[in-house]
mmCIF file of C-alpha atoms and ligand atoms in Angstrom:
data_model
loop_
_atom_site.group_PDB
_atom_site.id
_atom_site.type_symbol
_atom_site.label_atom_id
_atom_site.label_comp_id
_atom_site.label_asym_id
_atom_site.label_seq_id
_atom_site.Cartn_x
_atom_site.Cartn_y
_atom_site.Cartn_z
ATOM 1 C CA MET N 149 18.427 -0.969 6.229
ATOM 2 C CA ARG N 150 15.083 0.464 5.599
ATOM 3 C CA LYS N 151 13.378 2.232 8.230
ATOM 4 C CA PRO N 152 9.730 0.899 8.749
ATOM 5 C CA ILE N 153 6.915 3.259 8.141
ATOM 6 C CA ILE N 154 3.345 2.940 9.540
ATOM 7 C CA ALA N 155 0.923 5.158 8.134
ATOM 8 C CA GLY N 156 -2.676 5.683 9.048
ATOM 9 C CA ASN N 157 -5.161 6.564 6.273
ATOM 10 C CA TRP N 158 -8.114 8.082 7.824
ATOM 11 C CA LYS N 159 -10.086 8.199 4.753
ATOM 12 C CA MET N 160 -13.230 10.350 5.191
ATOM 13 C CA ASN N 161 -13.361 10.027 8.854
ATOM 14 C CA LYS N 162 -13.052 12.716 11.611
ATOM 15 C CA THR N 163 -13.945 16.400 11.848
ATOM 16 C CA PRO N 164 -11.167 18.704 13.031
ATOM 17 C CA GLU N 165 -12.274 18.593 16.617
ATOM 18 C CA GLU N 166 -12.434 14.565 16.692
ATOM 19 C CA ALA N 167 -9.062 14.881 14.882
ATOM 20 C CA VAL N 168 -7.605 16.747 17.533
ATOM 21 C CA GLU N 169 -8.917 14.124 20.323
ATOM 22 C CA LEU N 170 -7.503 11.435 18.299
ATOM 23 C CA VAL N 171 -4.167 12.855 17.853
ATOM 24 C CA ASN N 172 -3.705 14.002 21.458
ATOM 25 C CA GLU N 173 -4.657 10.624 22.611
ATOM 26 C CA LEU N 174 -2.204 9.084 20.113
ATOM 27 C CA LYS N 175 0.798 11.165 20.746
ATOM 28 C CA PRO N 176 1.877 9.676 24.059
ATOM 29 C CA LEU N 177 1.523 6.220 22.952
ATOM 30 C CA VAL N 178 3.745 6.518 19.920
ATOM 31 C CA ALA N 179 6.298 8.604 21.771
ATOM 32 C CA ASP N 180 8.991 5.975 21.509
ATOM 33 C CA ALA N 181 8.188 4.556 18.141
ATOM 34 C CA ALA N 182 10.898 2.936 16.484
ATOM 35 C CA CYS N 183 9.401 3.585 12.849
ATOM 36 C CA ASP N 184 8.168 6.579 10.950
ATOM 37 C CA VAL N 185 4.734 7.283 11.982
ATOM 38 C CA VAL N 186 2.234 9.246 9.665
ATOM 39 C CA VAL N 187 -1.325 10.242 9.924
ATOM 40 C CA CYS N 188 -3.086 10.966 6.402
ATOM 41 C CA VAL N 189 -5.994 12.948 7.675
ATOM 42 C CA PRO N 190 -8.679 14.762 5.690
ATOM 43 C CA ALA N 191 -7.606 18.192 4.355
ATOM 44 C CA VAL N 192 -9.976 19.760 6.565
ATOM 45 C CA CYS N 193 -8.178 18.596 9.636
ATOM 46 C CA PHE N 194 -4.684 19.555 8.575
ATOM 47 C CA ALA N 195 -4.643 23.082 10.413
ATOM 48 C CA ALA N 196 -6.031 21.453 13.646
ATOM 49 C CA VAL N 197 -3.541 18.580 13.685
ATOM 50 C CA LYS N 198 -0.340 20.204 12.457
ATOM 51 C CA PRO N 199 0.198 22.414 15.760
ATOM 52 C CA LEU N 200 -0.361 19.444 17.793
ATOM 53 C CA ILE N 201 2.508 17.501 16.284
ATOM 54 C CA SER N 202 4.856 20.316 15.475
ATOM 55 C CA LYS N 203 6.901 20.026 18.694
ATOM 56 C CA ARG N 204 10.543 18.761 18.605
ATOM 57 C CA GLY N 205 10.591 15.031 19.440
ATOM 58 C CA CYS N 206 7.081 14.418 18.303
ATOM 59 C CA LYS N 207 7.195 11.181 15.975
ATOM 60 C CA ILE N 208 3.830 11.992 14.156
ATOM 61 C CA LYS N 209 4.215 13.158 10.653
ATOM 62 C CA LEU N 210 1.395 14.815 8.703
ATOM 63 C CA GLY N 211 -0.005 13.198 5.451
ATOM 64 C CA ALA N 212 -2.717 13.849 2.857
ATOM 65 C CA GLN N 213 -4.824 11.646 0.815
ATOM 66 C CA ASN N 214 -4.484 12.804 -2.539
ATOM 67 C CA VAL N 215 -2.601 15.772 -4.567
ATOM 68 C CA HIS N 216 -3.408 17.283 -7.856
ATOM 69 C CA TRP N 217 -0.537 17.453 -10.762
ATOM 70 C CA ALA N 218 -1.084 21.095 -11.728
ATOM 71 C CA ASP N 219 0.587 23.929 -9.753
ATOM 72 C CA LYS N 220 -2.782 25.893 -9.736
ATOM 73 C CA GLY N 221 -5.835 26.580 -11.846
ATOM 74 C CA ALA N 222 -9.469 25.630 -12.615
ATOM 75 C CA TYR N 223 -9.496 22.110 -10.794
ATOM 76 C CA THR N 224 -12.491 22.355 -8.610
ATOM 77 C CA GLY N 225 -12.170 20.315 -5.392
ATOM 78 C CA GLU N 226 -8.392 19.621 -6.099
ATOM 79 C CA LEU N 227 -5.249 20.660 -3.872
ATOM 80 C CA SER N 228 -1.883 21.412 -5.239
ATOM 81 C CA ALA N 229 1.320 20.037 -3.855
ATOM 82 C CA ASP N 230 2.442 23.565 -2.816
ATOM 83 C CA MET N 231 -0.874 23.844 -0.931
ATOM 84 C CA LEU N 232 -0.249 20.736 1.062
ATOM 85 C CA LYS N 233 3.471 21.762 1.735
ATOM 86 C CA ALA N 234 2.163 25.054 3.004
ATOM 87 C CA ALA N 235 -0.153 23.257 5.196
ATOM 88 C CA GLY N 236 2.584 21.117 6.693
ATOM 89 C CA VAL N 237 2.043 17.979 4.873
ATOM 90 C CA GLU N 238 5.005 15.714 4.427
ATOM 91 C CA TYR N 239 3.519 12.611 2.917
ATOM 92 C CA VAL N 240 0.697 12.020 0.322
ATOM 93 C CA ILE N 241 -1.054 8.986 -0.328
ATOM 94 C CA ILE N 242 -1.422 8.542 -4.165
ATOM 95 C CA GLY N 243 -3.531 6.153 -6.327
ATOM 96 C CA HIS N 244 -5.596 4.484 -3.474
ATOM 97 C CA SER N 245 -7.722 1.864 -4.782
ATOM 98 C CA GLU N 246 -10.807 3.626 -3.610
ATOM 99 C CA ARG N 247 -9.722 6.468 -5.792
ATOM 100 C CA ARG N 248 -9.166 4.185 -8.679
ATOM 101 C CA GLN N 249 -12.358 2.462 -8.114
ATOM 102 C CA TYR N 250 -14.671 5.468 -7.383
ATOM 103 C CA PHE N 251 -13.013 8.611 -8.917
ATOM 104 C CA GLY N 252 -11.487 7.435 -12.166
ATOM 105 C CA GLU N 253 -7.834 7.349 -11.083
ATOM 106 C CA THR N 254 -5.649 5.737 -13.703
ATOM 107 C CA ASP N 255 -2.035 4.752 -13.611
ATOM 108 C CA LYS N 256 -1.265 7.601 -16.177
ATOM 109 C CA THR N 257 -2.874 10.128 -13.376
ATOM 110 C CA VAL N 258 -1.103 8.387 -10.534
ATOM 111 C CA ASN N 259 2.053 9.184 -12.340
ATOM 112 C CA LYS N 260 1.212 12.693 -12.738
ATOM 113 C CA ARG N 261 0.248 13.192 -9.241
ATOM 114 C CA THR N 262 3.394 11.225 -8.091
ATOM 115 C CA VAL N 263 5.807 13.569 -10.286
ATOM 116 C CA ALA N 264 4.170 16.450 -9.019
ATOM 117 C CA ALA N 265 4.358 15.452 -5.421
ATOM 118 C CA ILE N 266 8.094 14.713 -5.711
ATOM 119 C CA ASN N 267 8.790 17.959 -7.463
ATOM 120 C CA ALA N 268 7.185 19.746 -4.507
ATOM 121 C CA GLY N 269 9.175 18.010 -2.052
ATOM 122 C CA LEU N 270 6.316 15.696 -0.693
ATOM 123 C CA LYS N 271 7.034 12.000 -0.139
ATOM 124 C CA PRO N 272 4.409 10.078 -2.009
ATOM 125 C CA ILE N 273 2.878 6.713 -0.640
ATOM 126 C CA VAL N 274 1.803 5.125 -4.189
ATOM 127 C CA CYS N 275 -0.875 2.406 -3.815
ATOM 128 C CA VAL N 276 -0.914 -0.664 -6.056
ATOM 129 C CA GLY N 277 -2.837 -3.821 -5.736
ATOM 130 C CA GLU N 278 -4.861 -6.457 -7.364
ATOM 131 C CA ASN N 279 -8.622 -7.247 -7.051
ATOM 132 C CA LYS N 280 -9.897 -10.634 -6.154
ATOM 133 C CA GLU N 281 -10.829 -11.455 -9.746
ATOM 134 C CA GLU N 282 -7.324 -10.482 -10.802
ATOM 135 C CA ARG N 283 -5.819 -12.797 -8.144
ATOM 136 C CA GLU N 284 -8.020 -15.603 -8.808
ATOM 137 C CA GLN N 285 -6.978 -15.419 -12.551
ATOM 138 C CA GLY N 286 -3.193 -15.503 -11.512
ATOM 139 C CA TYR N 287 -2.641 -11.760 -12.767
ATOM 140 C CA THR N 288 -1.421 -10.351 -9.442
ATOM 141 C CA ASP N 289 2.301 -10.109 -10.314
ATOM 142 C CA THR N 290 1.573 -8.829 -13.607
ATOM 143 C CA ILE N 291 -0.880 -6.033 -12.164
ATOM 144 C CA VAL N 292 1.171 -4.996 -9.333
ATOM 145 C CA SER N 293 4.374 -4.769 -11.389
ATOM 146 C CA TYR N 294 2.648 -2.674 -14.193
ATOM 147 C CA GLN N 295 1.006 -0.364 -11.713
ATOM 148 C CA THR N 296 4.293 0.216 -9.806
ATOM 149 C CA LEU N 297 6.435 0.963 -12.919
ATOM 150 C CA MET N 298 3.756 3.127 -14.567
ATOM 151 C CA ALA N 299 3.560 5.212 -11.111
ATOM 152 C CA LEU N 300 7.385 5.697 -11.166
ATOM 153 C CA THR N 301 7.709 6.621 -14.834
ATOM 154 C CA GLY N 302 10.086 9.600 -15.527
ATOM 155 C CA LEU N 303 11.371 9.588 -12.023
ATOM 156 C CA THR N 304 15.318 9.496 -11.215
ATOM 157 C CA ASN N 305 16.772 6.583 -9.283
ATOM 158 C CA GLU N 306 16.968 8.931 -6.288
ATOM 159 C CA GLN N 307 13.498 10.013 -6.580
ATOM 160 C CA VAL N 308 12.426 6.206 -6.885
ATOM 161 C CA GLU N 309 14.319 5.703 -3.565
ATOM 162 C CA GLY N 310 12.264 8.478 -1.839
ATOM 163 C CA THR N 311 8.979 6.924 -2.844
ATOM 164 C CA VAL N 312 6.891 4.604 -0.688
ATOM 165 C CA ILE N 313 4.874 2.001 -2.304
ATOM 166 C CA ALA N 314 1.950 0.486 -0.480
ATOM 167 C CA TYR N 315 0.959 -2.851 -1.667
ATOM 168 C CA GLU N 316 -2.958 -3.061 -0.924
ATOM 169 C CA PRO N 317 -4.721 -6.181 -2.324
ATOM 170 C CA VAL N 318 -8.353 -4.740 -2.970
ATOM 171 C CA TRP N 319 -9.812 -7.595 -1.615
ATOM 172 C CA ALA N 320 -8.225 -7.351 1.776
ATOM 173 C CA ILE N 321 -9.283 -3.523 2.173
ATOM 174 C CA GLY N 322 -12.023 -3.012 4.892
ATOM 175 C CA THR N 323 -13.074 -6.454 4.507
ATOM 176 C CA GLY N 324 -11.433 -8.136 7.590
ATOM 177 C CA LEU N 325 -9.624 -10.504 5.028
ATOM 178 C CA THR N 326 -5.809 -10.058 5.152
ATOM 179 C CA ALA N 327 -3.174 -11.500 2.758
ATOM 180 C CA THR N 328 -1.219 -14.207 4.606
ATOM 181 C CA ASP N 329 2.259 -13.101 5.715
ATOM 182 C CA GLU N 330 3.737 -15.187 3.060
ATOM 183 C CA GLN N 331 1.394 -13.964 0.181
ATOM 184 C CA ALA N 332 2.087 -10.134 1.164
ATOM 185 C CA ASN N 333 5.814 -10.928 1.419
ATOM 186 C CA GLU N 334 5.829 -12.751 -1.913
ATOM 187 C CA THR N 335 3.953 -9.924 -3.802
ATOM 188 C CA ILE N 336 5.947 -7.341 -2.130
ATOM 189 C CA GLY N 337 9.063 -9.330 -3.464
ATOM 190 C CA VAL N 338 7.634 -9.153 -6.899
ATOM 191 C CA ILE N 339 7.169 -5.375 -6.603
ATOM 192 C CA ARG N 340 10.830 -4.884 -5.559
ATOM 193 C CA GLN N 341 11.855 -7.020 -8.363
ATOM 194 C CA ALA N 342 9.963 -5.162 -11.224
ATOM 195 C CA ILE N 343 11.733 -1.808 -9.687
ATOM 196 C CA ALA N 344 15.068 -3.697 -9.893
ATOM 197 C CA GLY N 345 14.266 -4.696 -13.284
ATOM 198 C CA LYS N 346 13.972 -0.938 -14.208
ATOM 199 C CA TYR N 347 15.864 0.865 -11.736
ATOM 200 C CA GLY N 348 18.641 -1.603 -10.489
ATOM 201 C CA LYS N 349 19.032 -3.795 -7.289
ATOM 202 C CA ARG N 350 20.607 -0.898 -5.285
ATOM 203 C CA THR N 351 17.830 1.395 -5.916
ATOM 204 C CA ALA N 352 15.017 -1.191 -5.444
ATOM 205 C CA ALA N 353 16.637 -2.389 -2.133
ATOM 206 C CA LYS N 354 16.223 1.002 -0.649
ATOM 207 C CA VAL N 355 12.530 1.701 -1.443
ATOM 208 C CA ARG N 356 10.076 1.079 1.455
ATOM 209 C CA ILE N 357 7.215 -1.091 0.475
ATOM 210 C CA GLN N 358 4.208 -1.181 2.907
ATOM 211 C CA TYR N 359 1.318 -3.758 3.132
ATOM 212 C CA GLY N 360 -2.081 -2.566 3.689
ATOM 213 C CA GLY N 361 -5.469 -4.185 3.783
ATOM 214 C CA SER N 362 -6.959 -5.066 7.499
ATOM 215 C CA MET N 363 -3.762 -4.647 9.137
ATOM 216 C CA LYS N 364 -4.372 -4.433 12.885
ATOM 217 C CA PRO N 365 -2.717 -5.167 16.226
ATOM 218 C CA SER N 366 -3.583 -8.959 15.892
ATOM 219 C CA ASN N 367 -1.731 -9.440 12.647
ATOM 220 C CA VAL N 368 0.979 -6.812 12.536
ATOM 221 C CA LYS N 369 3.698 -8.788 14.233
ATOM 222 C CA GLY N 370 3.587 -11.565 11.751
ATOM 223 C CA LEU N 371 3.422 -9.437 8.593
ATOM 224 C CA MET N 372 6.349 -7.100 10.102
ATOM 225 C CA ALA N 373 8.361 -10.148 10.586
ATOM 226 C CA GLN N 374 8.403 -10.722 6.772
ATOM 227 C CA PRO N 375 11.637 -9.498 5.185
ATOM 228 C CA GLU N 376 10.198 -7.685 2.392
ATOM 229 C CA ILE N 377 7.514 -5.704 4.207
ATOM 230 C CA ASP N 378 8.758 -2.272 5.537
ATOM 231 C CA GLY N 379 5.642 -1.044 7.091
ATOM 232 C CA GLY N 380 1.763 -0.728 6.899
ATOM 233 C CA LEU N 381 -0.924 1.510 5.441
ATOM 234 C CA ILE N 382 -3.611 1.301 8.020
ATOM 235 C CA GLY N 383 -7.331 2.140 7.480
ATOM 236 C CA GLY N 384 -9.802 1.020 10.189
ATOM 237 C CA ALA N 385 -7.431 0.419 12.873
ATOM 238 C CA SER N 386 -5.704 3.985 12.338
ATOM 239 C CA LEU N 387 -9.105 5.582 13.645
ATOM 240 C CA LYS N 388 -8.658 4.102 17.245
ATOM 241 C CA ALA N 389 -5.526 5.623 19.343
ATOM 242 C CA VAL N 390 -4.934 2.387 21.160
ATOM 243 C CA ASP N 391 -5.026 0.272 18.067
ATOM 244 C CA PHE N 392 -2.805 2.426 16.000
ATOM 245 C CA SER N 393 -0.480 2.566 18.487
ATOM 246 C CA GLN N 394 -0.265 -1.095 18.903
ATOM 247 C CA VAL N 395 0.324 -1.178 15.362
ATOM 248 C CA VAL N 396 3.096 1.332 15.531
ATOM 249 C CA ASN N 397 4.612 -0.458 18.365
ATOM 250 C CA TYR N 398 4.368 -3.982 16.999
HETATM 251 P P1 13P I 164 -8.247 -1.259 6.170
HETATM 252 O O1 13P I 164 -7.102 -1.284 7.129
HETATM 253 O O2 13P I 164 -9.448 -0.577 6.791
HETATM 254 O O3 13P I 164 -8.549 -2.543 5.483
HETATM 255 O O4 13P I 164 -7.948 -0.310 5.006
HETATM 256 C C1 13P I 164 -6.644 -0.285 4.389
HETATM 257 C C2 13P I 164 -6.499 0.914 3.450
HETATM 258 O O5 13P I 164 -7.153 0.968 2.487
HETATM 259 C C3 13P I 164 -5.397 1.738 3.857
HETATM 260 O O6 13P I 164 -5.217 2.688 2.891
#
């Protein structure tokens, strides 16, 4: 059985001081979580958040929002996988649609980042998803399958099994629109089929695939009741401790 994973993507929100406040409020609320709980905070918040969640028994794991593929070098503004590891990061979001849309992220760079993350011992959360036009034109299955297989290129079966995929339909991000339970389940099923086609059914059955896009307390139950959906990547609702804890404790 796949253990569900609920991750908050704080995006470009919260100063270190605000991060401490949010995590301290969140900690008792998710103390009995039955799923993996991750907060992907801005890099400037790592040092403030890590000590708060390091105690044994704390369910919250630290995540980052991007990683570079090189070990080090002249890449102004980027962070290497080793730097993230040294800061106590365990998970890293890769290929979020906002990075694809605004920062020139491509399937090729998503793959390079994913390989670097895995080689350093980080757990990647790789984002895939179609935009509104692609869904309307009937390309959803092709897009998500292609993005997924491109991201995983060069990985062993075991490495694929350790990768989390986040299916985030671009039209549902920050819009209040959510894919229906059935739409999300169906597309995540398509992603799993694509993985099975290349890596085999056994491997595909082990990969955790999240849904992301306006997931919140009011819709989490229905989504998480779907057999293919193994968790959520939460934007807006992860910025309020009570809301995020309600998603975690669905
Ligand atoms: P929202 O939950 O704000 O729609 O954001 C989803 C998302 O992009 C998570 O990565």
